[in-house]
mmCIF file of C-alpha atoms in Angstrom:
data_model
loop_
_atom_site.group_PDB
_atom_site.id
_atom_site.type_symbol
_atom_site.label_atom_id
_atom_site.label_comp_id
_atom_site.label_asym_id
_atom_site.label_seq_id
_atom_site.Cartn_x
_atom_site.Cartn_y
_atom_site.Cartn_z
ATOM 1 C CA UNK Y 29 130.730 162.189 90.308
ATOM 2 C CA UNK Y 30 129.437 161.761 93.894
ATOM 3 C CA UNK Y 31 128.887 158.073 92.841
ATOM 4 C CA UNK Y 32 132.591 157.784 92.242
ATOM 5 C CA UNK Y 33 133.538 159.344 95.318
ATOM 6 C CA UNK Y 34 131.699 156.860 97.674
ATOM 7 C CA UNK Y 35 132.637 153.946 96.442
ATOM 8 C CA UNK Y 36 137.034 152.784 96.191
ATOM 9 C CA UNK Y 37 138.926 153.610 93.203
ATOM 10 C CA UNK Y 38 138.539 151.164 90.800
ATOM 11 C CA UNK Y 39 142.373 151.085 90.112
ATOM 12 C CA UNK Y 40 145.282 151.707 92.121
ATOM 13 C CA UNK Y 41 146.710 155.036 92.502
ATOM 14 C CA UNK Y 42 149.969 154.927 94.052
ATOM 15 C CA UNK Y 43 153.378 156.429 93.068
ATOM 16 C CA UNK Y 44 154.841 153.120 92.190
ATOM 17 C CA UNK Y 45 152.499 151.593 89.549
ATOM 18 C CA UNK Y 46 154.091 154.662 87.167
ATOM 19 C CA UNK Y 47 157.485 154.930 89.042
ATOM 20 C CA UNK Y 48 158.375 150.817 88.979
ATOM 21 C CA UNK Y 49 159.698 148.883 85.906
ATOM 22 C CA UNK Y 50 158.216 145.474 87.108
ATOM 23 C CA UNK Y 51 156.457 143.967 84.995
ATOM 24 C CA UNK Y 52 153.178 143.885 86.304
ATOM 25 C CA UNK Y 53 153.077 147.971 86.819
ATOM 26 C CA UNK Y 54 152.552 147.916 82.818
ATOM 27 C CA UNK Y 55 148.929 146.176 83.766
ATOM 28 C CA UNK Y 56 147.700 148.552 86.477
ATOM 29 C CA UNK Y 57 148.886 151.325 84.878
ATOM 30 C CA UNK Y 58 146.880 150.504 81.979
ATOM 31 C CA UNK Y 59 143.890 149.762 84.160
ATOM 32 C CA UNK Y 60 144.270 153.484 85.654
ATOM 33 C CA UNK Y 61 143.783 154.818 81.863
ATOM 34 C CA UNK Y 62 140.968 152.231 80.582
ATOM 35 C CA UNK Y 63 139.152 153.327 83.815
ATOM 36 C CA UNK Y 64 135.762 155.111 83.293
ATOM 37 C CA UNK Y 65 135.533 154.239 79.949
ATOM 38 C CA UNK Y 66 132.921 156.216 77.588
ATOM 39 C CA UNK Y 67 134.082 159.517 79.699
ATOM 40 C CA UNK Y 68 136.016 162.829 77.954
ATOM 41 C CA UNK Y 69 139.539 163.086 79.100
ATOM 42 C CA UNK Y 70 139.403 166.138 80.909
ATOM 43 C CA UNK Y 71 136.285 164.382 82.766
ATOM 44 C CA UNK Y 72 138.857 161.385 82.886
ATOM 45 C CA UNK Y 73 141.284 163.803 84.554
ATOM 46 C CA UNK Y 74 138.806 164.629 86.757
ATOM 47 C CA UNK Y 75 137.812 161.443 88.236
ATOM 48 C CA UNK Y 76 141.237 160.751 88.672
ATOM 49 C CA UNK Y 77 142.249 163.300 90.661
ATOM 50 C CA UNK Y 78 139.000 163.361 92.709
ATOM 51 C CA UNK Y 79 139.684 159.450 93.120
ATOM 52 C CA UNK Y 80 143.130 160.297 94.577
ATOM 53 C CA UNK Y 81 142.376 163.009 96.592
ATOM 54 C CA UNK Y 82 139.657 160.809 98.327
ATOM 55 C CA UNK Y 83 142.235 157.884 98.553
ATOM 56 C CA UNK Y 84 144.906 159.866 100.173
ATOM 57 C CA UNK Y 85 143.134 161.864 102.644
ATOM 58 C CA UNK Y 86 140.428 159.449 103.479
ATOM 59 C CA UNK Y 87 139.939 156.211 102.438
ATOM 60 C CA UNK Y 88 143.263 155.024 102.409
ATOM 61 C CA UNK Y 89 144.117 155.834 105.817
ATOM 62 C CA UNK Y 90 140.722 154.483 107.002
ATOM 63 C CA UNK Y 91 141.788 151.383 105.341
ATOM 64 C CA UNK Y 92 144.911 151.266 106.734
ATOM 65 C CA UNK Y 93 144.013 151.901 110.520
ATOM 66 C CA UNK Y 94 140.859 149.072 110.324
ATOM 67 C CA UNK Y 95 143.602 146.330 109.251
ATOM 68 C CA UNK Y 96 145.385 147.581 112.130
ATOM 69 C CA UNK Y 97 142.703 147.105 114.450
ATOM 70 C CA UNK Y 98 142.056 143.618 112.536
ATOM 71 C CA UNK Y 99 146.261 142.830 112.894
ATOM 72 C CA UNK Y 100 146.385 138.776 114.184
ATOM 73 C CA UNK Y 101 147.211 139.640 117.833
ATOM 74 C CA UNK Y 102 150.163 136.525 117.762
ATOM 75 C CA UNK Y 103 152.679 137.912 115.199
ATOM 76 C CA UNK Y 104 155.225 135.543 116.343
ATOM 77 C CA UNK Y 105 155.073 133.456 112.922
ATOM 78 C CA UNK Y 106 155.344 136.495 110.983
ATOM 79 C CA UNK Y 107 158.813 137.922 112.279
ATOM 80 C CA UNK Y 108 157.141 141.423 112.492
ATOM 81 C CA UNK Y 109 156.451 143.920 115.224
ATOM 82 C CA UNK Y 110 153.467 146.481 115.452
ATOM 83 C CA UNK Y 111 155.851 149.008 113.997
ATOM 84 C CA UNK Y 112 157.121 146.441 111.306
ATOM 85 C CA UNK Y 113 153.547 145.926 110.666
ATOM 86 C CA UNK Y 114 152.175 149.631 110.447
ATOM 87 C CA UNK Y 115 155.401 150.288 107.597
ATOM 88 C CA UNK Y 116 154.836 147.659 105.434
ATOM 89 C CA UNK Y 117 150.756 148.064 105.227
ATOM 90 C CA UNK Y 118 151.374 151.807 104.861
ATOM 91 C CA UNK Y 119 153.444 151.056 101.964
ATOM 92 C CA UNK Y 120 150.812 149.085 100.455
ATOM 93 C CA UNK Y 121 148.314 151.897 101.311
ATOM 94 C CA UNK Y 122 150.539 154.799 100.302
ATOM 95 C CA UNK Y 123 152.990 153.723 97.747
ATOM 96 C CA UNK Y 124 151.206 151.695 95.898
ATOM 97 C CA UNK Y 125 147.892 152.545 96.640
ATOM 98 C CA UNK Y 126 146.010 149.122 97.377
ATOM 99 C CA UNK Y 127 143.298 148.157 100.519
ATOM 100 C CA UNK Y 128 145.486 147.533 103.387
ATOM 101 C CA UNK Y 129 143.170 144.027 103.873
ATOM 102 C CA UNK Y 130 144.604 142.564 101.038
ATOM 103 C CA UNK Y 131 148.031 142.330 103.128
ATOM 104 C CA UNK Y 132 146.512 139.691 105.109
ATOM 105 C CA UNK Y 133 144.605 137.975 102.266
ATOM 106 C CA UNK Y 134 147.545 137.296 100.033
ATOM 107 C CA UNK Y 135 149.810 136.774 102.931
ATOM 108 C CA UNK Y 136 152.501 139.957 101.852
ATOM 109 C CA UNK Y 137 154.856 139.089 105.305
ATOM 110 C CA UNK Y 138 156.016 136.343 103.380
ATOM 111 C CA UNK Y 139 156.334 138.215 99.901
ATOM 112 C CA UNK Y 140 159.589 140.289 98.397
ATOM 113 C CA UNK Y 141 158.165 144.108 97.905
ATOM 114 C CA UNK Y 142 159.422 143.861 94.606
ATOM 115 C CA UNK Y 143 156.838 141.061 93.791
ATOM 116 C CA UNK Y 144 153.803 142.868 95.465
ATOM 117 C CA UNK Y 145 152.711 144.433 92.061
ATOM 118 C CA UNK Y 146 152.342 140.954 90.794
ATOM 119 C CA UNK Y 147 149.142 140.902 92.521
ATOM 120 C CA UNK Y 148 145.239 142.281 91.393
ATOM 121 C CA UNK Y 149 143.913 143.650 94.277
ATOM 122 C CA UNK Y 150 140.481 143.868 95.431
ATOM 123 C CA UNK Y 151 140.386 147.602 94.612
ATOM 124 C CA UNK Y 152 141.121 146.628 90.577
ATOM 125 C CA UNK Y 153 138.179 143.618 90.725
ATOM 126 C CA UNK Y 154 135.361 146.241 89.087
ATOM 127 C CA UNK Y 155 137.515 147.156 86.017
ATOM 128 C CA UNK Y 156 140.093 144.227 85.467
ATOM 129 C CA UNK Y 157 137.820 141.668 83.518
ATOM 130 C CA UNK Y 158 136.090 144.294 81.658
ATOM 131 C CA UNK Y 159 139.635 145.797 80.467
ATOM 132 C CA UNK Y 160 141.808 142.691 80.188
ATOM 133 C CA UNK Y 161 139.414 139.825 80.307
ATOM 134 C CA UNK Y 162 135.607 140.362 78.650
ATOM 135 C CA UNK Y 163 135.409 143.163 75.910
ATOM 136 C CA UNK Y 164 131.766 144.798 75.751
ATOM 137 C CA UNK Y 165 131.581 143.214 72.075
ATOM 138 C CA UNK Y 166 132.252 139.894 73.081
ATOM 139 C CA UNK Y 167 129.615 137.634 71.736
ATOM 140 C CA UNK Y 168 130.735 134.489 73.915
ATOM 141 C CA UNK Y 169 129.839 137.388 76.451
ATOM 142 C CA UNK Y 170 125.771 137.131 76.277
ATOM 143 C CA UNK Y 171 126.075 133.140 76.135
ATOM 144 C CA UNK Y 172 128.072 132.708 79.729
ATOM 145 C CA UNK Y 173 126.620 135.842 81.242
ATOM 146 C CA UNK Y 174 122.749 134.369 80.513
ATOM 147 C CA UNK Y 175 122.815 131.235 82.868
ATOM 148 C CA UNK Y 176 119.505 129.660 80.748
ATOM 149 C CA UNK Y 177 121.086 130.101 77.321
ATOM 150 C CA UNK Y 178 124.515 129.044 78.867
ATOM 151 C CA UNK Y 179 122.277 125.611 79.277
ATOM 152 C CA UNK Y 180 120.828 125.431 76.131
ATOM 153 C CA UNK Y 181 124.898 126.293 74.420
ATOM 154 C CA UNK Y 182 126.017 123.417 76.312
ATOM 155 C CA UNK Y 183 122.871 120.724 75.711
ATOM 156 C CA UNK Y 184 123.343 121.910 71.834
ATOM 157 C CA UNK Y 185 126.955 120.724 72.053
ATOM 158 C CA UNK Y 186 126.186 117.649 74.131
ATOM 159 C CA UNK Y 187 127.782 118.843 76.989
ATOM 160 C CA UNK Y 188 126.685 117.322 80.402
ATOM 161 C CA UNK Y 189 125.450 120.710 82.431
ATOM 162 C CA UNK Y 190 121.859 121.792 84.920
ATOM 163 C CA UNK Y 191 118.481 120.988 84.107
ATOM 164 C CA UNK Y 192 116.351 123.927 84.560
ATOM 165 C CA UNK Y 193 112.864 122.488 85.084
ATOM 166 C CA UNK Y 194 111.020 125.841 84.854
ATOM 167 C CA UNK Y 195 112.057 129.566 85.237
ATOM 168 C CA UNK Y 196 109.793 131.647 87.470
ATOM 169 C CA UNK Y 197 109.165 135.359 86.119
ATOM 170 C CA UNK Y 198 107.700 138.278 87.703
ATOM 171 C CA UNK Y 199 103.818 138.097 87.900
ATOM 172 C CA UNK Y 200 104.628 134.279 88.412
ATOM 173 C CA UNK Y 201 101.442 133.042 90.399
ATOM 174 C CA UNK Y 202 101.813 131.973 93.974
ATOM 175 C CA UNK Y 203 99.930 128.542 92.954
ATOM 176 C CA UNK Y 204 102.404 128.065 90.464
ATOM 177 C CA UNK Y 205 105.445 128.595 92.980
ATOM 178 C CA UNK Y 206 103.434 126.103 95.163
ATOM 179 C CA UNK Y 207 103.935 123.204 92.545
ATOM 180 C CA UNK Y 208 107.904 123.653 93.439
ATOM 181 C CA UNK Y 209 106.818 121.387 96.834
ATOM 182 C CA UNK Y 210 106.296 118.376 94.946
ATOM 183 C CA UNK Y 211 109.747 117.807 93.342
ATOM 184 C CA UNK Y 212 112.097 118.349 95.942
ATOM 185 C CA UNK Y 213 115.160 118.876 96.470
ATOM 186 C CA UNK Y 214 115.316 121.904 93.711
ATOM 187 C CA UNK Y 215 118.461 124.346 93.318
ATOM 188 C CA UNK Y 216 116.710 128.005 92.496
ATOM 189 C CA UNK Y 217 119.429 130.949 91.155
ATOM 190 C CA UNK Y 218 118.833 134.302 89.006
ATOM 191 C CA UNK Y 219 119.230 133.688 85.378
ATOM 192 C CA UNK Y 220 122.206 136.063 85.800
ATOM 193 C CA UNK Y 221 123.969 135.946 88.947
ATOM 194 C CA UNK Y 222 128.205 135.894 89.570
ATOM 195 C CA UNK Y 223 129.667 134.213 92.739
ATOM 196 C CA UNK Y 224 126.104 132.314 94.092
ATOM 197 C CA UNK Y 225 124.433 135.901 94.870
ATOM 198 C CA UNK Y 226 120.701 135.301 95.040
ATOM 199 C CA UNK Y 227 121.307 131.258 94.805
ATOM 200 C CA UNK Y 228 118.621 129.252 97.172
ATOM 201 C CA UNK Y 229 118.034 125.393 98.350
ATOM 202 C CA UNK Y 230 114.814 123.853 98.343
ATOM 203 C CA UNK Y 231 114.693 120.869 100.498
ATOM 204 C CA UNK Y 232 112.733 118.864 102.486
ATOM 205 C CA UNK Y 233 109.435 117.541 101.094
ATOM 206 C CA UNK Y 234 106.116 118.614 100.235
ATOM 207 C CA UNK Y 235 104.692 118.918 103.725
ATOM 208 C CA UNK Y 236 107.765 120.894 105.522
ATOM 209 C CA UNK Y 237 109.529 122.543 102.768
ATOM 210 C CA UNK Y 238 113.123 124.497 103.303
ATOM 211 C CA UNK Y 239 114.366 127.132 101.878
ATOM 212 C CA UNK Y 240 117.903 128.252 102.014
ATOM 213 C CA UNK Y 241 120.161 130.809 100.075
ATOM 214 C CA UNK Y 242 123.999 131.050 100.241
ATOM 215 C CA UNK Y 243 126.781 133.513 99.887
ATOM 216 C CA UNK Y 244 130.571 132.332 99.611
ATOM 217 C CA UNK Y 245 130.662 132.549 103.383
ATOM 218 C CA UNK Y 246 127.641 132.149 105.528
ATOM 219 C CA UNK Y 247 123.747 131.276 105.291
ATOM 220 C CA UNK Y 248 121.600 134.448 104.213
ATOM 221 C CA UNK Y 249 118.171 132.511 104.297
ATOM 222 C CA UNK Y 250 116.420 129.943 106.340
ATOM 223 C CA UNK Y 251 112.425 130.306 105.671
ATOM 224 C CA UNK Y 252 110.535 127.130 106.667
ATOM 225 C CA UNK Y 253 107.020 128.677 106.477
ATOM 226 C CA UNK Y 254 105.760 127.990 103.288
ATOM 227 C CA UNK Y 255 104.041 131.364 102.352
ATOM 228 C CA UNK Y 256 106.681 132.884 103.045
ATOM 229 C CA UNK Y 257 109.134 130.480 100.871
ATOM 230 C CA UNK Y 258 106.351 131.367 98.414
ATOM 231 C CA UNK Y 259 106.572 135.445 99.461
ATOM 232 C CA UNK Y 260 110.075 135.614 98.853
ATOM 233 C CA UNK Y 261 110.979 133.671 95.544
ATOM 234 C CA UNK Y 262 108.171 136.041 94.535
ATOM 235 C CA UNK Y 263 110.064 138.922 95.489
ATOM 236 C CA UNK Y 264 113.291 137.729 93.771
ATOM 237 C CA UNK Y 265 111.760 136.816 90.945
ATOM 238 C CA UNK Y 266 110.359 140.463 90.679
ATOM 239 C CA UNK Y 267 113.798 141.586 89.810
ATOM 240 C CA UNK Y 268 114.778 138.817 87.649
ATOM 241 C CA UNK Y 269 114.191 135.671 86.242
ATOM 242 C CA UNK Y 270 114.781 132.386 88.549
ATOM 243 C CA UNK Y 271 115.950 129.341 87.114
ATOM 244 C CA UNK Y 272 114.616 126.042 88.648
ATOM 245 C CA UNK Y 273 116.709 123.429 88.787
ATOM 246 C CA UNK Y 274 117.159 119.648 90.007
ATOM 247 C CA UNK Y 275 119.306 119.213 93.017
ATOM 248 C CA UNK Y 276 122.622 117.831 91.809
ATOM 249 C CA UNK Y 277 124.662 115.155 93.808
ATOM 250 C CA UNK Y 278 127.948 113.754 94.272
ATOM 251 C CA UNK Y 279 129.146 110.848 92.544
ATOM 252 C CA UNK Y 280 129.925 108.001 94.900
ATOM 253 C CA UNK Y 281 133.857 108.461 94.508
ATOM 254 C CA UNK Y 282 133.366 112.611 94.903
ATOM 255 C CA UNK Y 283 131.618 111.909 98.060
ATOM 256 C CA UNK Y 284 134.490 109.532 99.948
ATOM 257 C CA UNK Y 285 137.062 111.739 98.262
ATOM 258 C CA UNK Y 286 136.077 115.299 100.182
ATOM 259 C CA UNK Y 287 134.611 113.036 102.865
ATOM 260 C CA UNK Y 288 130.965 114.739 102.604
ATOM 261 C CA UNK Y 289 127.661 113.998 100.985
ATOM 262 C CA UNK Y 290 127.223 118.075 99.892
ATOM 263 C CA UNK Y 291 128.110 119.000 96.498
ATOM 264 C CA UNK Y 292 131.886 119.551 95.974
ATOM 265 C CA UNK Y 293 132.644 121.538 93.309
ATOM 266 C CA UNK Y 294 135.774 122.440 91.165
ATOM 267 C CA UNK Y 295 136.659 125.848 90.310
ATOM 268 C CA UNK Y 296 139.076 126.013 86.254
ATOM 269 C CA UNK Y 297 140.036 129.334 85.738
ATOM 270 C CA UNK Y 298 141.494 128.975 81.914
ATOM 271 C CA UNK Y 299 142.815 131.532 79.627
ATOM 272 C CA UNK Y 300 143.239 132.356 75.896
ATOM 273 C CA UNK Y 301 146.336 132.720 74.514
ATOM 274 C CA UNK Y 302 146.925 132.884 70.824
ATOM 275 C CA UNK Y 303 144.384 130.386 70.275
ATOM 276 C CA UNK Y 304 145.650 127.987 73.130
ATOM 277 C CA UNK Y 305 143.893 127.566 76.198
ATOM 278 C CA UNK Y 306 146.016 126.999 79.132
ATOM 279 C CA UNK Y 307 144.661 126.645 83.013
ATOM 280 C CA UNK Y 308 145.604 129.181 85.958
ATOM 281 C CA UNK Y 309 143.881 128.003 88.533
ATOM 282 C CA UNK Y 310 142.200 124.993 89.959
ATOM 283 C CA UNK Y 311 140.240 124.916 93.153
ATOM 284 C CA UNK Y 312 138.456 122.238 94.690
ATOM 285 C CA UNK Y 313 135.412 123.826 97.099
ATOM 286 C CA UNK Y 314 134.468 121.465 99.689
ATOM 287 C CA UNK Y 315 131.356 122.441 101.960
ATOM 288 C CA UNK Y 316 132.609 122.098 105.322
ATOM 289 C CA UNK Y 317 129.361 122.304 107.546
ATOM 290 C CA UNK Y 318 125.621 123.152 106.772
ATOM 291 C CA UNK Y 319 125.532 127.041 106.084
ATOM 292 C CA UNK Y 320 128.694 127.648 107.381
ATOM 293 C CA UNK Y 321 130.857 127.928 103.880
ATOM 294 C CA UNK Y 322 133.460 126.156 102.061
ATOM 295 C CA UNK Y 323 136.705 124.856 102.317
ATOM 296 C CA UNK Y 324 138.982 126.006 99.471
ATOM 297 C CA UNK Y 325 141.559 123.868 98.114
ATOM 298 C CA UNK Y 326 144.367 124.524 95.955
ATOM 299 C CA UNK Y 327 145.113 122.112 93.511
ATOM 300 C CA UNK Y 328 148.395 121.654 91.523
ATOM 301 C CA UNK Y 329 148.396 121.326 87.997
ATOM 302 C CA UNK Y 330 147.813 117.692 87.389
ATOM 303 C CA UNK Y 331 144.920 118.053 90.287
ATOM 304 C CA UNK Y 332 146.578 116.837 93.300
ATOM 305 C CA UNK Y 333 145.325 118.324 96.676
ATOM 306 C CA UNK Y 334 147.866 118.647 99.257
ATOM 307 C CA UNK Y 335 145.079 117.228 101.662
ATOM 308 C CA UNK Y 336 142.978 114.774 99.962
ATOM 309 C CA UNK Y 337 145.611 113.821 97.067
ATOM 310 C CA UNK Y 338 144.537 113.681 93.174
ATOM 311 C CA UNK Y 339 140.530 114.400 92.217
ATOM 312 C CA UNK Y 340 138.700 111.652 90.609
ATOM 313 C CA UNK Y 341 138.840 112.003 87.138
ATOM 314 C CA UNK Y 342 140.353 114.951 86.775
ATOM 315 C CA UNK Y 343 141.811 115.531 83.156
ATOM 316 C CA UNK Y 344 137.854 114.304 81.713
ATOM 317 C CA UNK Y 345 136.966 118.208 84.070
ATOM 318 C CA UNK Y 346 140.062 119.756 82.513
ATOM 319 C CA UNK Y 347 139.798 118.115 78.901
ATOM 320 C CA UNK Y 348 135.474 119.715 79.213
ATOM 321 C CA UNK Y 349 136.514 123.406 80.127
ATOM 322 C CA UNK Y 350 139.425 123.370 77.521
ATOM 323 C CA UNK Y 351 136.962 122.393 74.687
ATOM 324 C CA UNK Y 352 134.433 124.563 75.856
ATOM 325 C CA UNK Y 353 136.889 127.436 76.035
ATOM 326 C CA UNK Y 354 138.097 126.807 72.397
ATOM 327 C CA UNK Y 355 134.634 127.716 71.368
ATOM 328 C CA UNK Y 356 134.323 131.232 73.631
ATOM 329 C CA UNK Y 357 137.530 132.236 72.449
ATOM 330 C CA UNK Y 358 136.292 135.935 72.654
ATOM 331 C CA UNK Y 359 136.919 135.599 76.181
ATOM 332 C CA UNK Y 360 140.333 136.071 77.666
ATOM 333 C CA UNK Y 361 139.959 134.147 80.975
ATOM 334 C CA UNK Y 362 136.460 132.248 82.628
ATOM 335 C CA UNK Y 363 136.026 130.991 85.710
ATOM 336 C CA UNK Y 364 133.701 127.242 85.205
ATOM 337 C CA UNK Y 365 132.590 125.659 88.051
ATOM 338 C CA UNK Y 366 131.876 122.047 87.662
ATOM 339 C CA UNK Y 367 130.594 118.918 90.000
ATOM 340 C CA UNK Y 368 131.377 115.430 89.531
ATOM 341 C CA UNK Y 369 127.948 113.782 89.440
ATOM 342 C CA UNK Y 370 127.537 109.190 88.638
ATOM 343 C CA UNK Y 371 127.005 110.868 85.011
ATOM 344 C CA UNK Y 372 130.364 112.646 85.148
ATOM 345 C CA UNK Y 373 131.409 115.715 85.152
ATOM 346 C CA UNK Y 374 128.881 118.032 85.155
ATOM 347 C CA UNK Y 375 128.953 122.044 84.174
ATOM 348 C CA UNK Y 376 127.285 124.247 86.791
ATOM 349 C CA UNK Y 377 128.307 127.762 84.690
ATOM 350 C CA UNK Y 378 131.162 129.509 83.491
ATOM 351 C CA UNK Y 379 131.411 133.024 84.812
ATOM 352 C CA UNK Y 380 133.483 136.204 83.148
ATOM 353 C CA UNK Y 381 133.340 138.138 86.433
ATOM 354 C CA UNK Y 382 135.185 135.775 88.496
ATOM 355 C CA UNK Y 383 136.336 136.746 91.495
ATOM 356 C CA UNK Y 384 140.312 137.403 91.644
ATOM 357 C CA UNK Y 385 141.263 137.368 95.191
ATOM 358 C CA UNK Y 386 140.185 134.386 96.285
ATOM 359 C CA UNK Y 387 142.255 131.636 93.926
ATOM 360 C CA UNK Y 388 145.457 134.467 94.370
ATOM 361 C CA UNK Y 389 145.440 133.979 98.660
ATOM 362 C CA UNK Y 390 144.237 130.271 98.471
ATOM 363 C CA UNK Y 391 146.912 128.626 95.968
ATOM 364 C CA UNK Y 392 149.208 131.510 96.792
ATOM 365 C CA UNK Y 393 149.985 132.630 93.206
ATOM 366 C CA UNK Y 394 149.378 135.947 92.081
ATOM 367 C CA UNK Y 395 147.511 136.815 89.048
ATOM 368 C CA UNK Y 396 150.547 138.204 86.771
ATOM 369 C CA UNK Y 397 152.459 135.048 87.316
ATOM 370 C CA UNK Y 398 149.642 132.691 87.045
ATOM 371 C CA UNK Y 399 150.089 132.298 83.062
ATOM 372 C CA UNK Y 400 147.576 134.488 82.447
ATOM 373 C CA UNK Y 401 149.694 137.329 82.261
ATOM 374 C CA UNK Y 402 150.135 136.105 78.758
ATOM 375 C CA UNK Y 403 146.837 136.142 77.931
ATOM 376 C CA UNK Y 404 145.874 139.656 78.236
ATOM 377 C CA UNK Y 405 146.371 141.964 75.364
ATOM 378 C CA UNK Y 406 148.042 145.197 76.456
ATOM 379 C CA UNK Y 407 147.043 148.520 74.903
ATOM 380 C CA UNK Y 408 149.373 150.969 72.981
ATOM 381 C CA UNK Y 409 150.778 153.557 75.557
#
């Protein structure tokens, strides 16, 4: 139980998701009963009210008073005062029982209460997909979850997608990670990894080899000693397989679209309904400077950025995922990332733990009114 305790509810626990008759309170209130799943009820009942307890007397105001100290310090645009401020994030803490951060992320100043349950919040990201989105039993699951056999799915079906050159596995010799020098650039990432955890760059040549390793937001590794490029794909490789694979590049008309010679890549979230596949989300992920992240685009339906106007080629990206989605149809919703390479479009992964804040705050939709609302099959009360 401690484990429970020191981590947030996995669900929100406020007053309003069983008091409210919007629409979207029917979804987190069925994500507060499918949470801990294999568990008794009365060890269900438990965790519950341990969860609350530690929400409302804790965590919840700690929440509350570091967005507070976080609070833009030029609220002019926003039509609120500090008092203004403090109400509606402690109704967002309180009464509804969501991190207070998430006020800023989705932008709530500019959203009706009434509409605020429309959103997933980063408290519900553990337990959503595995509820509504990816059942255990799935066996698409395995297939998109494994990035290797993801590979081989999509070379079977003719698909274009990575080339893994070789996979390094624990007890890999060094000499062996040496040979990596010789075919540079190289694009190294676990065989199972969501959101580019563990992902790493090797570039440069033979003679002054770099290695680098990115999350969404910053650089996590710059090694340019060779042993020690050697020393720590080791290490990672200790915990799990590494795929190697060749450096991917932008097609000619990718790379005077976003204006950059990085690798630009296109986020399709699609979803499953009734044997239909429809798209929620498109967003176009532009590098904007070495190791310091990406800049995230919203695109409308037909692919049109507001910035850079319509992506080359578009409806060939959206025509790939749809097919490949009509053959994972075990799978509510999946998040495929794809590049636009002189071959064409390319298919980096698909991913069933997609993140869910991130295309809510950049295109400004929420979740329950992105389509895929209809997707999800809701569980008798």
């Amino acid at each position: 139980m401690i484990g429970y305790l020191l981590n947030h509810p996995s669900c929100l626990l406020g007053p309003k998701i069983w008091l409210s008759r919007h629409p979207g309170a029917v979804f987190h209130r069925q994500l507060v009963m499918q949470a801990w799943p294999n568990r008794s009820r009365w060890q269900w009942c438990l965790l519950l009210l341990a969860n609350w307890l530690y929400w409302y007397f804790f965590l919840g105001w700690r929440s509350l008073f570091r967005a507070l100290k976080k609070a833009p310090q030029d609220r002019n645009n926003w039509d609120l005062s500090g008092y203004q401020l403090f109400v509606r994030l402690a109704y967002l803490v309180f009464w509804i029982g969501a991190p207070a951060n998430d006020f800023y992320a989705f932008g709530l100043n500019r959203v009706d209460r009434y509409a605020w349950l429309d959103y997933v919040y980063s408290s519900e990201e553990l337990s959503w997909q595995r509820v509504f989105s990816c059942p255990a039993d799935a066996p698409s699951a395995e297939t998109l979850n494994d990035k290797f056999r993801f590979e081989q799915a999509l070379n079977a079906a003719e698909v274009l997608t990575t080339d893994t050159r070789i996979i390094v596995e624990k007890d890999c010799a060094d000499t062996d990670i040496q040979t990596l020098f010789d075919d540079l650039p190289l694009f190294i990432k676990p065989r199972r990894a969501n959101a580019m955890r563990g992902c790493m760059q090797l570039l440069g040549d033979p003679d002054n080899p770099r290695l680098q390793g990115y999350n969404l937001e910053r650089l996590l590794v710059n090694e340019t000693n060779p042993q020690e490029i050697i020393k720590h794909i080791s290490s990672m490789a200790a915990s799990q397989p590494l795929l190697i694979q060749t450096m991917l590049a932008n097609a000619k008309a990718m790379s005077e679209y976003a204006g950059t010679e990085e690798l630009v890549t296109l986020r399709l979230i699609t979803g499953c309904q009734d044997n239909h596949i429809v798209l929620a989300y498109s967003i176009l992920e532009v590098p904007v400077k070495e190791g310091s992240g990406w800049d995230l685009q919203a695109l409308a339906p037909g692919g049109e950025s507001v910035l850079l106007g319509p992506v080359p080629d578009f409806a060939s990206a959206l025509d790939t995922v749809v097919r490949l989605h009509q053959e994972m149809r075990d799978i509510v919703t999946v998040a495929w990332d794809l590049c636009l390479t002189e071959k064409g479009w390319t298919v980096l992964e698909g991913n069933t733990g997609w993140a869910l804040i991130s295309p809510q705050s950049v295109s400004g939709i929420p979740l329950l009114r992105s389509g895929l609302q209809d997707c999800y099959c809701l569980f008798p009360d």
